[in-house]
Every structure is written in C-alpha cells, then in structure tokens.
PDB file of C-alpha atoms in Angstrom:
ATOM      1  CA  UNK I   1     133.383  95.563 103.147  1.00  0.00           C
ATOM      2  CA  UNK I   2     131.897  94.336 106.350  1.00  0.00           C
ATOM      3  CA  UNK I   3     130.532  97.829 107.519  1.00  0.00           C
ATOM      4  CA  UNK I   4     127.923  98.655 107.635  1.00  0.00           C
ATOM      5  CA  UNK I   5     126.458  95.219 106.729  1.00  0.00           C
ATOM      6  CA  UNK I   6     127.185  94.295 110.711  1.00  0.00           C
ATOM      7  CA  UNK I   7     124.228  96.212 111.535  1.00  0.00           C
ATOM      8  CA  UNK I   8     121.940  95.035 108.659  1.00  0.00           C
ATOM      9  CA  UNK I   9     119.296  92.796 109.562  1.00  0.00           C
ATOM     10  CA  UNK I  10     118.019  90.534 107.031  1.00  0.00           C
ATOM     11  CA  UNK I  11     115.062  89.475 108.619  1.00  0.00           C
ATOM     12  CA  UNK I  12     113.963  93.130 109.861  1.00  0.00           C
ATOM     13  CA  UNK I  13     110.457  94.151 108.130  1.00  0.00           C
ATOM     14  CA  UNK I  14     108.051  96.856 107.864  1.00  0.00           C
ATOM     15  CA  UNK I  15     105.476  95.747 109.477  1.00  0.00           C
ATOM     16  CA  UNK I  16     105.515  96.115 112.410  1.00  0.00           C
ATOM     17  CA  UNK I  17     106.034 100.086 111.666  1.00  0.00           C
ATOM     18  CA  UNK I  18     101.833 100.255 110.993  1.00  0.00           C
ATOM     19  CA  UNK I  19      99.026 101.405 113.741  1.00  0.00           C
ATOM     20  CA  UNK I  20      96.650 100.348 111.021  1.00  0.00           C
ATOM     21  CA  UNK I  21      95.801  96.906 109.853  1.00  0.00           C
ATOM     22  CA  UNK I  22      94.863  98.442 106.321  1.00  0.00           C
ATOM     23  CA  UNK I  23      98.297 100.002 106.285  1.00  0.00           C
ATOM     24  CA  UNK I  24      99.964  96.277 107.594  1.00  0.00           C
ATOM     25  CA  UNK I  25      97.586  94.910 104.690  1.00  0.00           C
ATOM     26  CA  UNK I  26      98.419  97.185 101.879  1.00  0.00           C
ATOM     27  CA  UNK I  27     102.606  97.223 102.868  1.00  0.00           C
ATOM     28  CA  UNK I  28     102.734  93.202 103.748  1.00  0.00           C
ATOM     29  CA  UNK I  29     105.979  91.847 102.283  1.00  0.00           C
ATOM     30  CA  UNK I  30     107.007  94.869 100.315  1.00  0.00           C
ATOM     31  CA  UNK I  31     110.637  95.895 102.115  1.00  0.00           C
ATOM     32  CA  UNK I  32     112.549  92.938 103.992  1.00  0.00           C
ATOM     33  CA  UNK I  33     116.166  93.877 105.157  1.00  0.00           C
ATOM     34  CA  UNK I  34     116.928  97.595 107.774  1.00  0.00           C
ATOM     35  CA  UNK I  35     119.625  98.380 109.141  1.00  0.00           C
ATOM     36  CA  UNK I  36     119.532  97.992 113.197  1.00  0.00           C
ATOM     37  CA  UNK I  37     121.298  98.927 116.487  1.00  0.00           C
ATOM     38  CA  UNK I  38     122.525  95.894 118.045  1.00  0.00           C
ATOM     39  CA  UNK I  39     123.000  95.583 122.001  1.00  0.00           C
ATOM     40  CA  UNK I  40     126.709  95.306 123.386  1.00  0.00           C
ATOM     41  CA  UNK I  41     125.756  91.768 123.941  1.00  0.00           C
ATOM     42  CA  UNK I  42     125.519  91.480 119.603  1.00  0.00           C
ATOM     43  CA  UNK I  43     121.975  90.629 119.823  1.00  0.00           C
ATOM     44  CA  UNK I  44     119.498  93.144 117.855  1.00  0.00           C
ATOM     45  CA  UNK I  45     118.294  96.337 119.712  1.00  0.00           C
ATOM     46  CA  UNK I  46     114.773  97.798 119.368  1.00  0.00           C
ATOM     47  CA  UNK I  47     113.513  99.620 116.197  1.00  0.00           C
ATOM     48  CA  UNK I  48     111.942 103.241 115.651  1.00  0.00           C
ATOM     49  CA  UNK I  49     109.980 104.745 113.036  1.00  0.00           C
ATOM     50  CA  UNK I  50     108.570 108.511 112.502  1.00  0.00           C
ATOM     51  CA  UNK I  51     105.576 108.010 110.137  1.00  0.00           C
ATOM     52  CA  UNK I  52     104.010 111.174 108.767  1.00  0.00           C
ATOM     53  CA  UNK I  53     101.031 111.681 109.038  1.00  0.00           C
ATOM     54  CA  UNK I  54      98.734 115.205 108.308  1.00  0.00           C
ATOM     55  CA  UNK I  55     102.217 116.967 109.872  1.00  0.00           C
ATOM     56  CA  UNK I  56     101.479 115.090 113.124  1.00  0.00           C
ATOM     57  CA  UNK I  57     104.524 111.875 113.858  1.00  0.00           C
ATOM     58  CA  UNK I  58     103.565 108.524 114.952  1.00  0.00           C
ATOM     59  CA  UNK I  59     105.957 107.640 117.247  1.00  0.00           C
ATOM     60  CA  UNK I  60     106.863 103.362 117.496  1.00  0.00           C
ATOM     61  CA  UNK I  61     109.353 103.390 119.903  1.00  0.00           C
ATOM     62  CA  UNK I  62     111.716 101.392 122.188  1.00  0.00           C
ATOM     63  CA  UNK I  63     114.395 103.071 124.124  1.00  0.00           C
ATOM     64  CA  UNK I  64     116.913 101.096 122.930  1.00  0.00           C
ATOM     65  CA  UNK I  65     116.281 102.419 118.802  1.00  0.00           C
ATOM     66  CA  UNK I  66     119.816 103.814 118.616  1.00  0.00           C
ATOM     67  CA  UNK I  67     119.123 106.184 116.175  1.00  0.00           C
ATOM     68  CA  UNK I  68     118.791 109.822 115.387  1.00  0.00           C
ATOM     69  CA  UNK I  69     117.136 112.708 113.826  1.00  0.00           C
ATOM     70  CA  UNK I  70     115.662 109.768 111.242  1.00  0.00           C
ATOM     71  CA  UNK I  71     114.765 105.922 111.904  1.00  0.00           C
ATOM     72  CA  UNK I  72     115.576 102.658 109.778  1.00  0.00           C
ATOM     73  CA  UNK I  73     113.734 104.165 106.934  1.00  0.00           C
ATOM     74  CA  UNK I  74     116.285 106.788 106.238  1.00  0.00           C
ATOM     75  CA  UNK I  75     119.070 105.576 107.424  1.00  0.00           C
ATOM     76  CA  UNK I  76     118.724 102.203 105.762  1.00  0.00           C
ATOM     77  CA  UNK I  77     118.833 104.065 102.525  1.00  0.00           C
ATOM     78  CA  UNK I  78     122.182 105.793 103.569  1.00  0.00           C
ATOM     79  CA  UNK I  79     124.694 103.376 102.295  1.00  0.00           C
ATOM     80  CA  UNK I  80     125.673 105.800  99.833  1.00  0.00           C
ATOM     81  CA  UNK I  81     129.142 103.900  99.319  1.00  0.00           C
ATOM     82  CA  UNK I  82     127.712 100.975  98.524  1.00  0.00           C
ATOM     83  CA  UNK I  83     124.554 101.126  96.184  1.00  0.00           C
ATOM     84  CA  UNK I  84     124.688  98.314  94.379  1.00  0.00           C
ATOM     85  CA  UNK I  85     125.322  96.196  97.650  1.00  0.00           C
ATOM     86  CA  UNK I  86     122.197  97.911  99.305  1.00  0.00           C
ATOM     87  CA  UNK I  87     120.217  96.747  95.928  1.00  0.00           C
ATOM     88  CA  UNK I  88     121.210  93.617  96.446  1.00  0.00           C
ATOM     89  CA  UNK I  89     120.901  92.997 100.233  1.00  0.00           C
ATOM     90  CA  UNK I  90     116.914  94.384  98.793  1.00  0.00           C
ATOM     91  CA  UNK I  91     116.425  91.208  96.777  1.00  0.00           C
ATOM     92  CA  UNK I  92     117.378  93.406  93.372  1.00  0.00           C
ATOM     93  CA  UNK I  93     115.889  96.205  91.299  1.00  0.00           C
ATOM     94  CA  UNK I  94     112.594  95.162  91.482  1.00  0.00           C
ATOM     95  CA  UNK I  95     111.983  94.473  94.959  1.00  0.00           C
ATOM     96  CA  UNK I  96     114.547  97.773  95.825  1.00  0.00           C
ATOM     97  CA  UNK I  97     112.116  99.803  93.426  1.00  0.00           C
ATOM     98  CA  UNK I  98     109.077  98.561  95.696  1.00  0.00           C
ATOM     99  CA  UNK I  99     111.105  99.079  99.030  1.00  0.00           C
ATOM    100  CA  UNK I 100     111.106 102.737  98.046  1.00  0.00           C
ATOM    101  CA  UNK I 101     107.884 103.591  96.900  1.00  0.00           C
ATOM    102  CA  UNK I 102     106.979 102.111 100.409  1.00  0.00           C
ATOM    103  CA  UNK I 103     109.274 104.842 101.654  1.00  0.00           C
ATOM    104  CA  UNK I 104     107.012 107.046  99.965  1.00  0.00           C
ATOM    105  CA  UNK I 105     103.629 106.374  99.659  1.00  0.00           C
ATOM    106  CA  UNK I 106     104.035 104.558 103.370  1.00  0.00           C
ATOM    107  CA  UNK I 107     104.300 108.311 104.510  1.00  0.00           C
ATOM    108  CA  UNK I 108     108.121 107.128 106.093  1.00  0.00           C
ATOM    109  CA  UNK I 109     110.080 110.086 104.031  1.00  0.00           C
ATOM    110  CA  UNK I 110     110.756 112.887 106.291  1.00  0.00           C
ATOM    111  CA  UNK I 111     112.382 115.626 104.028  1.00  0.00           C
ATOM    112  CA  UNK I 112     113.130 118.374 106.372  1.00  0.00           C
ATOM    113  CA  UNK I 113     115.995 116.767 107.590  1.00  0.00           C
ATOM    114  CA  UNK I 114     119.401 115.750 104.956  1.00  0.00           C
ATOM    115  CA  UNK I 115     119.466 112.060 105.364  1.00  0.00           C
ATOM    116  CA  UNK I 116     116.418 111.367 103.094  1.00  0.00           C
ATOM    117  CA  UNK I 117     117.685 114.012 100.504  1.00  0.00           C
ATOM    118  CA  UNK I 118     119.502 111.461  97.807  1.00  0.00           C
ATOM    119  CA  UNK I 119     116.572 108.941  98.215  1.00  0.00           C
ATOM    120  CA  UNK I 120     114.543 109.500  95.305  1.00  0.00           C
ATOM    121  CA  UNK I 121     117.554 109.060  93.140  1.00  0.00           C
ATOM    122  CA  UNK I 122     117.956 105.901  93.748  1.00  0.00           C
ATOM    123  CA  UNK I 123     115.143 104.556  91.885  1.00  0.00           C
ATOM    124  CA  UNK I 124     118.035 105.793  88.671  1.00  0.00           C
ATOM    125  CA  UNK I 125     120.316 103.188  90.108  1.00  0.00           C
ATOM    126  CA  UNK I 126     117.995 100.480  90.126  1.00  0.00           C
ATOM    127  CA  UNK I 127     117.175 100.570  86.723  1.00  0.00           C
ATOM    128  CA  UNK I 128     113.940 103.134  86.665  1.00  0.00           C
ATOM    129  CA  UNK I 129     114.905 106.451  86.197  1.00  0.00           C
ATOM    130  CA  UNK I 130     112.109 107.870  85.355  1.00  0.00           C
ATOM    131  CA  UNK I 131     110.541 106.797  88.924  1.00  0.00           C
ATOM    132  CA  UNK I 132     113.204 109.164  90.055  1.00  0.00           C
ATOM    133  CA  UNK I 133     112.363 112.043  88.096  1.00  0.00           C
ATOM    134  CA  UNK I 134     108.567 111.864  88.538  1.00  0.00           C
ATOM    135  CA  UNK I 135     109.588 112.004  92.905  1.00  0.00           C
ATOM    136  CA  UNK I 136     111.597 114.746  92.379  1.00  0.00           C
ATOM    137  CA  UNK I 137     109.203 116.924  90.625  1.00  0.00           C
ATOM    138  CA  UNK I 138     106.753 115.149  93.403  1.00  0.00           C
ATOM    139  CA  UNK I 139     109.179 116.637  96.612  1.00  0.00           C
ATOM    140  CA  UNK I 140     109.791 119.681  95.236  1.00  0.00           C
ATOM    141  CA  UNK I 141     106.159 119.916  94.630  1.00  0.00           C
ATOM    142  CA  UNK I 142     105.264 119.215  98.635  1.00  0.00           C
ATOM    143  CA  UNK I 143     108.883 121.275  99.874  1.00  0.00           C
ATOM    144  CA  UNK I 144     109.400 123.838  98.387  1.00  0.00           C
ATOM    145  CA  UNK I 145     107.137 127.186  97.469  1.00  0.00           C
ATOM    146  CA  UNK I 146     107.504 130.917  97.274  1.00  0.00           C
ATOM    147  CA  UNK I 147     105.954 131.879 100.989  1.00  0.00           C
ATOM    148  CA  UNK I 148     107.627 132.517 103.929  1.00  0.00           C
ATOM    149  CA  UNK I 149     107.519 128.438 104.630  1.00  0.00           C
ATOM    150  CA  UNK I 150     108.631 127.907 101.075  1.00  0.00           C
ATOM    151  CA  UNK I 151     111.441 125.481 103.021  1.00  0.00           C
ATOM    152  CA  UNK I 152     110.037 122.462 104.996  1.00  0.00           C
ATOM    153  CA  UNK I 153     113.158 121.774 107.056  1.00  0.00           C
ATOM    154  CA  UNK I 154     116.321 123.821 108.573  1.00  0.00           C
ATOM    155  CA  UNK I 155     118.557 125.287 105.929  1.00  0.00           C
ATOM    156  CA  UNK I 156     121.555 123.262 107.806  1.00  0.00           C
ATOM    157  CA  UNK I 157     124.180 125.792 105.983  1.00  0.00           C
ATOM    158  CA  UNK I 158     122.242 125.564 102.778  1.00  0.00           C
ATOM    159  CA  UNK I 159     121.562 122.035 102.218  1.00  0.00           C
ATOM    160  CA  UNK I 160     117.703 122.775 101.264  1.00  0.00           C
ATOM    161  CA  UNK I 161     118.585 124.778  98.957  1.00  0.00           C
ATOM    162  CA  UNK I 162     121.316 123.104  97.591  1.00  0.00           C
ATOM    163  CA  UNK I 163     119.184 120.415  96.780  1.00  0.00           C
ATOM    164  CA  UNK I 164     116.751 122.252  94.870  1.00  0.00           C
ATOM    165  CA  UNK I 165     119.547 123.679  92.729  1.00  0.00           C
ATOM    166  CA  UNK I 166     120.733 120.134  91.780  1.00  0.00           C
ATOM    167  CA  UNK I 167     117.257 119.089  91.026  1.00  0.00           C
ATOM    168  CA  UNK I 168     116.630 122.357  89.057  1.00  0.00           C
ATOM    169  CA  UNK I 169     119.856 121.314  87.026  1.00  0.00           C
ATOM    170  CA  UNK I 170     118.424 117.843  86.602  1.00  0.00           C
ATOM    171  CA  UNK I 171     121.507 115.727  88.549  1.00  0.00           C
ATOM    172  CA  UNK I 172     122.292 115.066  91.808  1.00  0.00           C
ATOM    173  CA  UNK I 173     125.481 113.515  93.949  1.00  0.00           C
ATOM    174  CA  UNK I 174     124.003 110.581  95.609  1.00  0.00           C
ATOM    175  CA  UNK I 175     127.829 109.747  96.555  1.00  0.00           C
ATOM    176  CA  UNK I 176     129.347 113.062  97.024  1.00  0.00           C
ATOM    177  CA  UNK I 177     133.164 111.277  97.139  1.00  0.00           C
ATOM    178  CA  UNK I 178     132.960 109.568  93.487  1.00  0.00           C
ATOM    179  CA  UNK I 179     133.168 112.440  91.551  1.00  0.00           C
ATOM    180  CA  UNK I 180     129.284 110.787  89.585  1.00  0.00           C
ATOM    181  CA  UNK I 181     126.119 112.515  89.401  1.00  0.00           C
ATOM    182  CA  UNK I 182     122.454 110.706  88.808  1.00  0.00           C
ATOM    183  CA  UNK I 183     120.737 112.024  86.194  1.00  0.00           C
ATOM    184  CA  UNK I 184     116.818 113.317  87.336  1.00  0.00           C
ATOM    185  CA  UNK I 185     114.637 115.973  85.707  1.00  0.00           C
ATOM    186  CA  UNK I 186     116.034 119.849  84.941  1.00  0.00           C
ATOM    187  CA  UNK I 187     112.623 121.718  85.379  1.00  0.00           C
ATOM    188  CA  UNK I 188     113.500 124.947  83.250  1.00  0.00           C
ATOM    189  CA  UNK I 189     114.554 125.103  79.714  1.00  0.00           C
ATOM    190  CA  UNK I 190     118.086 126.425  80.612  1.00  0.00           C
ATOM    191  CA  UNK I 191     120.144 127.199  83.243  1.00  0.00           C
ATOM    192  CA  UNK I 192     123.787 128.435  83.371  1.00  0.00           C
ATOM    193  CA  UNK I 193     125.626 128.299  86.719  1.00  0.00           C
ATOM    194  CA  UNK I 194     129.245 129.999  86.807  1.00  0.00           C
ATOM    195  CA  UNK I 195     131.756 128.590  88.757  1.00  0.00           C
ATOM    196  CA  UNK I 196     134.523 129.884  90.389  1.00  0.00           C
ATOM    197  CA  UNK I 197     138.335 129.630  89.545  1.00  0.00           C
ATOM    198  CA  UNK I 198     140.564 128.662  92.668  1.00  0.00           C
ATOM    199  CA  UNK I 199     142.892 131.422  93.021  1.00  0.00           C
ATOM    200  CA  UNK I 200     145.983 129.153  92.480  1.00  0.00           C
ATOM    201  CA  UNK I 201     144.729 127.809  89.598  1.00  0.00           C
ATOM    202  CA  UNK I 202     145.568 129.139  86.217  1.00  0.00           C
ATOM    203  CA  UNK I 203     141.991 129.288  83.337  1.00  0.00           C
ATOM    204  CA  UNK I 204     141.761 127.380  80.480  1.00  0.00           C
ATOM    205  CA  UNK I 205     141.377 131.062  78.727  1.00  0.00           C
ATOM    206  CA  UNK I 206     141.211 129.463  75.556  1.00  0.00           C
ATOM    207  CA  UNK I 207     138.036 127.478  76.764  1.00  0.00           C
ATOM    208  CA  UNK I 208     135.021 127.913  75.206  1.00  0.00           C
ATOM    209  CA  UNK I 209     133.031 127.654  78.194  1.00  0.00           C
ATOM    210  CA  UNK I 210     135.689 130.184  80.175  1.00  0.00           C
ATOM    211  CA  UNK I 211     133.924 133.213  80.605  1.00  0.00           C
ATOM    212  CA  UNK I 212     136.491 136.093  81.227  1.00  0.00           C
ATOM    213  CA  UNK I 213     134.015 138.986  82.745  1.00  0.00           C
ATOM    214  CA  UNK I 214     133.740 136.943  85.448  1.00  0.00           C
ATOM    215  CA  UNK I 215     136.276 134.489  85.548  1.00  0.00           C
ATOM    216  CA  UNK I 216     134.721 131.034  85.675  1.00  0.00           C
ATOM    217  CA  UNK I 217     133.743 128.577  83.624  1.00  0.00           C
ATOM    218  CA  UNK I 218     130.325 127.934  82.473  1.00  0.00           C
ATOM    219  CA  UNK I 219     128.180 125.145  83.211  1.00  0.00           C
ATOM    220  CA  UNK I 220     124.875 125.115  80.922  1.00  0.00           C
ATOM    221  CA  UNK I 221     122.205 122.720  81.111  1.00  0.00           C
ATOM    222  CA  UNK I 222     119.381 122.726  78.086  1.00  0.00           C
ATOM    223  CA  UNK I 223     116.382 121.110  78.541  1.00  0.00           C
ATOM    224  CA  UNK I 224     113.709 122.345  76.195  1.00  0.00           C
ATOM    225  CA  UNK I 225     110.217 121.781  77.081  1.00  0.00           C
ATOM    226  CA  UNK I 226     111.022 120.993  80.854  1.00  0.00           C
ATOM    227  CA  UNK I 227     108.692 122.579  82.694  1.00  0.00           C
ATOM    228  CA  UNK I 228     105.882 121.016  81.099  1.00  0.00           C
ATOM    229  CA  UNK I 229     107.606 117.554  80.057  1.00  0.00           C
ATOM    230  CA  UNK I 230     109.267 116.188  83.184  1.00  0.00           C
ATOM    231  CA  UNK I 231     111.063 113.037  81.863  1.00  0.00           C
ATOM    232  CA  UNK I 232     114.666 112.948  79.916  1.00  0.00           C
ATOM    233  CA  UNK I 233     115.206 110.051  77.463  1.00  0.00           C
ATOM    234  CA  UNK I 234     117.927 110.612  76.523  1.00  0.00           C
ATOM    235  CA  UNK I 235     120.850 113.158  76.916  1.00  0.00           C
ATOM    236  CA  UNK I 236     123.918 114.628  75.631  1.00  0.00           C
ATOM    237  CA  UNK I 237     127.301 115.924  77.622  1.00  0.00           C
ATOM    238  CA  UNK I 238     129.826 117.866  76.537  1.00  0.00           C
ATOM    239  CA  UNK I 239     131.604 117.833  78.895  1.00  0.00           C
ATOM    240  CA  UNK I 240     135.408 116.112  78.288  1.00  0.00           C
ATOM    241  CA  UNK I 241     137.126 117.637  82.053  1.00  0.00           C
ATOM    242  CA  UNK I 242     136.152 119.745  84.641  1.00  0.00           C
ATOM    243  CA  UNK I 243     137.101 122.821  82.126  1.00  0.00           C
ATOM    244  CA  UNK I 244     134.370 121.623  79.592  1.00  0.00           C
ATOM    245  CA  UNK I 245     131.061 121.353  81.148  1.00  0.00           C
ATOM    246  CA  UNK I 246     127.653 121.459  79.132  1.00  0.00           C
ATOM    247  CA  UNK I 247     124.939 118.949  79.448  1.00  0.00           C
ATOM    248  CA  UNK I 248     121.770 118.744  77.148  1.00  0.00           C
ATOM    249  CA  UNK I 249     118.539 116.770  77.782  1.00  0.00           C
ATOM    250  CA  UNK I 250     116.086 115.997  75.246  1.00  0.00           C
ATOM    251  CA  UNK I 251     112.741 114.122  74.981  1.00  0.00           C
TER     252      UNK I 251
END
C-alpha cells in the first residue's frame, strides 16, 4: 500500500513545532516521521501545528500547510488502516508509545474536533494498554462534565457523545471497517446497551441475550470496581456472533 506513505516524511520532526526552548529541550528527538503536503512539483510543502495552550492556539504557520481543521499531529495519527505500518514507520512500540505521550503532554491533542478521537487507543496497539486506559479516564476527565459546557467540541451528529459511550463501555473502534474493537477502561460497574433488530431480519428468539419486551439483543459489560479501579487485566467475552454479546472485565 503506497498511500498514504507518499505523503509521509521520514525526516519531518517536532521541533520545530516549539516557541519555547524549554519545550524544544524537553521534546528533542521524541517523534521523527509526519505526514506532509507536498507541492505539485513533489517537493515537501510547509508544516502547521495548533498547540494548546491555557485555551489560547499557537499558531506555526506557512500558507502552503495543506491541512485542515487539525495539523500533522492529528492527522499523522489517522492511518487507521494501517496501524501496525504507522508503528513501524515510528521506529516501533517504544518510540510510537513516546511519539504519543508527546501528543499529549506536548499540549498538540485538540479533542473538540473527531480526528484526535481514536488516539489514545493506540497506546493498546503498541503493546501498553494500560497507557490507553489511564488517557481515557484522563480526556474524559478534561471533556466532558455535567454543565452546560459539559462537551468541549461540536456534537458533529453525535460523535462526542458517541465517544464517551464507547469509553463508558470500555472499547472503542479505532478502525471502524474491521469489524475489531480496542479494549480501554469501562468506568461503571455495569452497563447494558440494547440494540436494535433490522426489520428484515428475523431474532435469534431462543437467544439468551434476546430480550423480547423490546426486541433487541443485549449487550452487557461487567466491570466491578470500575469507577474506582481504572485498569482491566484481564477480561472475558461471551460473545460467539453478533447474536451473543457479553463482555466481562476483571482486575
């Protein structure tokens, strides 16, 4: 798969993305590899970054960025299709695992909008999983509250709050097409969704899980102790089809 490696430059770093010489300091040789625009020429266009910073952006530009609504931060985490190539590309788990927390604690993640939304489960994919569920409980922490600005971006047709149902239920679809799901942290005890029946498909009425009052099948996630203990060891499906859905999480 050539795309989108064509626009993946290999020798693009972060540090040029600091005002601060501390910041240049403390990030120096942490991420190496961002996706980039290139000219029509083939040659690499400018790059842009939006860094955070006490709700103000700190804007790097150059006309010729060729991105949108995001920068090379997000979008260089966006290959979605391709994880373990991205990993790779990274220099492997380790130096992927430090390319992200530079996402974070850099101040580069910009929530509000649905490209950085799968980000902090990719820590799970490169071998530290529990990196992904302490961000999680760390974004929902800074994103989401009970006020009338309990949502820090645009709802986008429900996309903020679809995310904080998957990370309530503890899983999330970092590839939406593969039919997989990333395991983070479920933060109540249980939860039971019910899902719908298409109306030209015929129930598995024998089902267990089939729930006839309201015809759909059950999906119940357990995960005792998960408010207060925010890290799964180990878990437990029961789930065999799409008919047969429970999932379990213990410590």
């Amino acid at each position: 798969m050539k795309a989108p490696w064509l626009i993946w430059n290999s020798e693009a770093t972060s540090q040029d993305d600091y005002a601060s010489e501390a910041d240049q300091k403390r990030f120096e040789g942490m991420t190496n590899g961002f996706v980039q625009a290139r000219n029509a020429n083939g040659t690499w266009a400018g790059m842009f970054c939006e860094r955070i910073c006490a709700s103000d952006f700190l804007h790097i530009s150059d006309p010729t960025d060729g991105f949108t609504e995001g920068d090379k931060w997000a979008y260089s985490f966006d290959i979605v299709h391709d994880i373990p190539g991205l990993i790779e590309r990274r220099g492997g788990n380790t130096a992927f695992v430090r390319s992200l927390n530079e996402h974070y604690d850099g101040g580069w993640d910009w929530f509000g909008n649905e490209p950085s939304h799968h980000i902090p489960y990719l820590y799970a994919l490169a071998g530290r999983p529990d990196l992904t569920q302490q961000r999680v409980r760390e974004v929902v922490g800074a994103n989401f509250n009970a006020t009338p600005f309990g949502l820090s971006g645009n709802e986008d047709c429900g996309q903020m709050s679809a995310w904080y149902i998957f990370g309530a239920l503890g899983f999330y679809p970092v590839n939406p097409v593969s039919k997989e799901y990333v395991f983070g942290s479920p933060f109540f005890d249980r939860l039971t969704l019910h899902l719908p029946i298409p109306a030209h498909s015929n129930p598995a009425s024998d089902s267990k899980f089939y729930d006839a009052e309201t015809h759909s099948y059950r999906l119940t996630v357990e995960a005792f102790g998960a408010p207060s203990t925010p890290y799964v060891r180990k878990s437990a499906s029961m789930a065999k089809s799409a008919r047969n859905l429970c999932q379990m999480g213990g410590d």
